[in-house]
Amino acid sequence: MYHTSSATAIPHTYSSVFYNIPVLLILFMLVAQTAARPWKVTQSQNRIGAPEQRERERERERERERERKSERPQGTLWLLTIPNFEGSFFSCTVIMSAETAKEDYYDYPDLVIPPCDPKADESLFHICITVISFVVMLILLVLARRQKVVDSLKGVPALLSPVNFLDHTQHKALSVAVFGVLFCRLVGLVLSPTPLPFTKDTENKEYWLILALFYYPALYYPLLACGTLHITVGYVLGSLLSWTHFGILIWHKVDCPRTPQIYKYHSLLSSLPEIVCLAFLSFQYPLLLFKGFKGTEKSDPFEDLKSSYYTHYVKNILKKKKPSQASSSSSKPKLTERISDALKSHIYTPKEVFRFPLMLAISMVVASIALYQMVLLLVIGVVPTLQIVRKGVNEDIAYLLAGFNIILADDRKEVVKIVVYYMWCVEVCYVSAVTLTCLVNLIMFMRSMVLHRSNLRGLYRGDIYNVYNCQRSIRPSRPALVCWMGYTSHQAAFICLGMVIQTLVFFICFLFAVFLIIIPILYGKNLMVFRIIGKMWPFWLTLSLTVLIQHLTSRFFFIKKEAGTQDLTNRGGLFLLTYLLFPVNVLVGALLGIWRLVITALFNIVHLGRMDISLLNRNVEAFDTGYRCYAHYLKIEVSQSHPVMKAFCGLLLQSPSQDKGTGDAARNVEEGIQLVSQDKKQNKVPNAKRARGHWHLLYTLVNNPSLVGSRKHFQRQSSESVLNGTFKRNSKEGSKKEGGTTAASKE
């Protein structure tokens, strides 16, 4: 044991706030690990503690400390033993006086959350629900085979296809809700020490995590499959399953609202999206059951092709467009118009003639849940720790800083105020960074929805270069199919990774702004940054004058305007000035290079969560994995779910022998294609008119560039005879035909 005098003088060193920031941050990171555990000051010991023995050790330590209080000498050199989350301890030497040595134990009873076991055992529940789900799948399998035999239709959905992801007209709510539940479970099992509910083994967590990644999709699969067959039994089973999952989840959260992991209410708050999704399923399945009894919900394997959405889409693209006033006027748009256009480009407004594909709808909802989960994790994982550390700061921090030769003030109370103020500033910077990250991602979501619609409509028209930088054929392929399957998952992962990086970068920027600019200006001290800038004023003045001179001379001496055109003049002076300013422009270029690097980094960091734009140059965008996945995803969507193609297929399914209601729908399709106003009369359409409508739609299909790749004879053509989905025509006759059919092939 080492002893030192309590009156030992500590040499006064620098007290600059700027120089103390790195050490303070290191100390904060050191102390932050004790946020949810009590601090212990023991006498020259370094122990290895086990989690199951901590409570016993605390009681023993209290008894020992009571016995040793009277025996401790004045001004003893003690070791601050701090437990970390793994159970081990690390020590830090501090100098304590006799007064502070009396208060040697810091107890935080509110922070110690005991493990909670709900009354409804989770492992028993999962065993039962797994058996029930298996029985439900067997029942659905029998019903699917019986329905397929009765209907004698190959289009009846199979059991292994819970939902048609290429159907744009079906109700997307069930699929979106199930995917939301599945993603919430994924977040929970990644953070849980026991990812698989059947076992409490934490030693082999990695293996149980891999099994859990396949278990939960199989567990929630029946929730999707129950709505596939569109029958009463399926809706009844779906209602029972959704009610069971929802009820047990609510029971667990009511029994154990607080958990010891990360933060006491993290489990409750993170399960809110899952509760909302299960509550929606518990309401939606009974609603579908009620519609089934009422007769409004019908089972039709060709419901997608018979939807009026595709016919309305064809009517909209074939009707004559009225010339807008903005396009007719040659004047430049006003400032207010520019601002409104910029706002409209970032705000998504629904349109009747366009529907998002199911996969895009799922990806946007899952991305929103990922945004919520990441904001929750970033906030409650750090902010409570900052608050606990800030409240736990006392006069002992002065001795701790003195061990690093840091003297913030002579008075220990003043030191406490300074440290608490610094920690409060760090907390404000962090909360501001998380808030800015959340706002940026919300704006990116809205902009992505607008761009998704623009890209899909462009590809429907055959505008290949709107998305791709080179010649591409819109047809299914192996890479395109792989990217289509993983698009939703990749979008959620990009959001999570992007938010972590954005928060870190914004937090560092706020720290520099607060501790190097705002605080020095408010208190008039430690103006080191301003002093450096002030000493370099001749350099900044020279660069500014150089740039200003170049702009002024270019505006008034080297450019002349004659007859509404601009041309160069005084070329000799221009060449002389270019030569004289070469060295200074090198320095200007260095500053512009730094600015370019900063802007590029910030742009890529802000847009990291978006897959609909490339973060690389147009010529190398294929190396951007996110944009490449998005571009391939669009290939599958456009080639398999083109509205014009589905309108044609739906028209072929309608026969003259159909009932009266179906005949009315067929007449509406043909009249809309021919741009004839609908009279909604009950008389039959003449055969010539019907054939003319079929021919117009067929002609549109033949000449649409984005649909050429779907034809069989096109797939047998050589690659040299095709350009961006359109056949090459070398003869004049072919070019004339192409020019004459431009208007018909736009859509």
Coordinates of C-alpha atoms in Angstrom, one line a residue, residues 121-124 126-127 192-205 208-209 212:
D121 CA -43.3 -18.9 -20.7
E122 CA -41.7 -17.9 -24.1
S123 CA -40.2 -21.3 -24.9
L124 CA -43.5 -23.1 -24.2
H126 CA -43.1 -21.1 -29.3
I127 CA -43.4 -24.8 -29.0
S192 CA -30.9 -10.5 -27.6
P193 CA -28.4 -12.7 -25.7
T194 CA -30.7 -15.7 -26.5
P195 CA -31.8 -15.3 -30.1
L196 CA -33.6 -18.7 -30.2
P197 CA -36.5 -18.9 -27.7
F198 CA -36.1 -22.6 -27.2
T199 CA -32.8 -22.4 -25.4
K200 CA -31.1 -20.1 -22.9
D201 CA -27.6 -21.1 -23.9
T202 CA -25.4 -17.9 -24.4
E203 CA -22.2 -19.7 -25.2
N204 CA -23.2 -20.8 -28.7
K205 CA -25.1 -17.6 -29.5
W208 CA -28.6 -20.2 -32.4
L209 CA -28.7 -16.8 -34.3
A212 CA -33.3 -18.1 -35.7

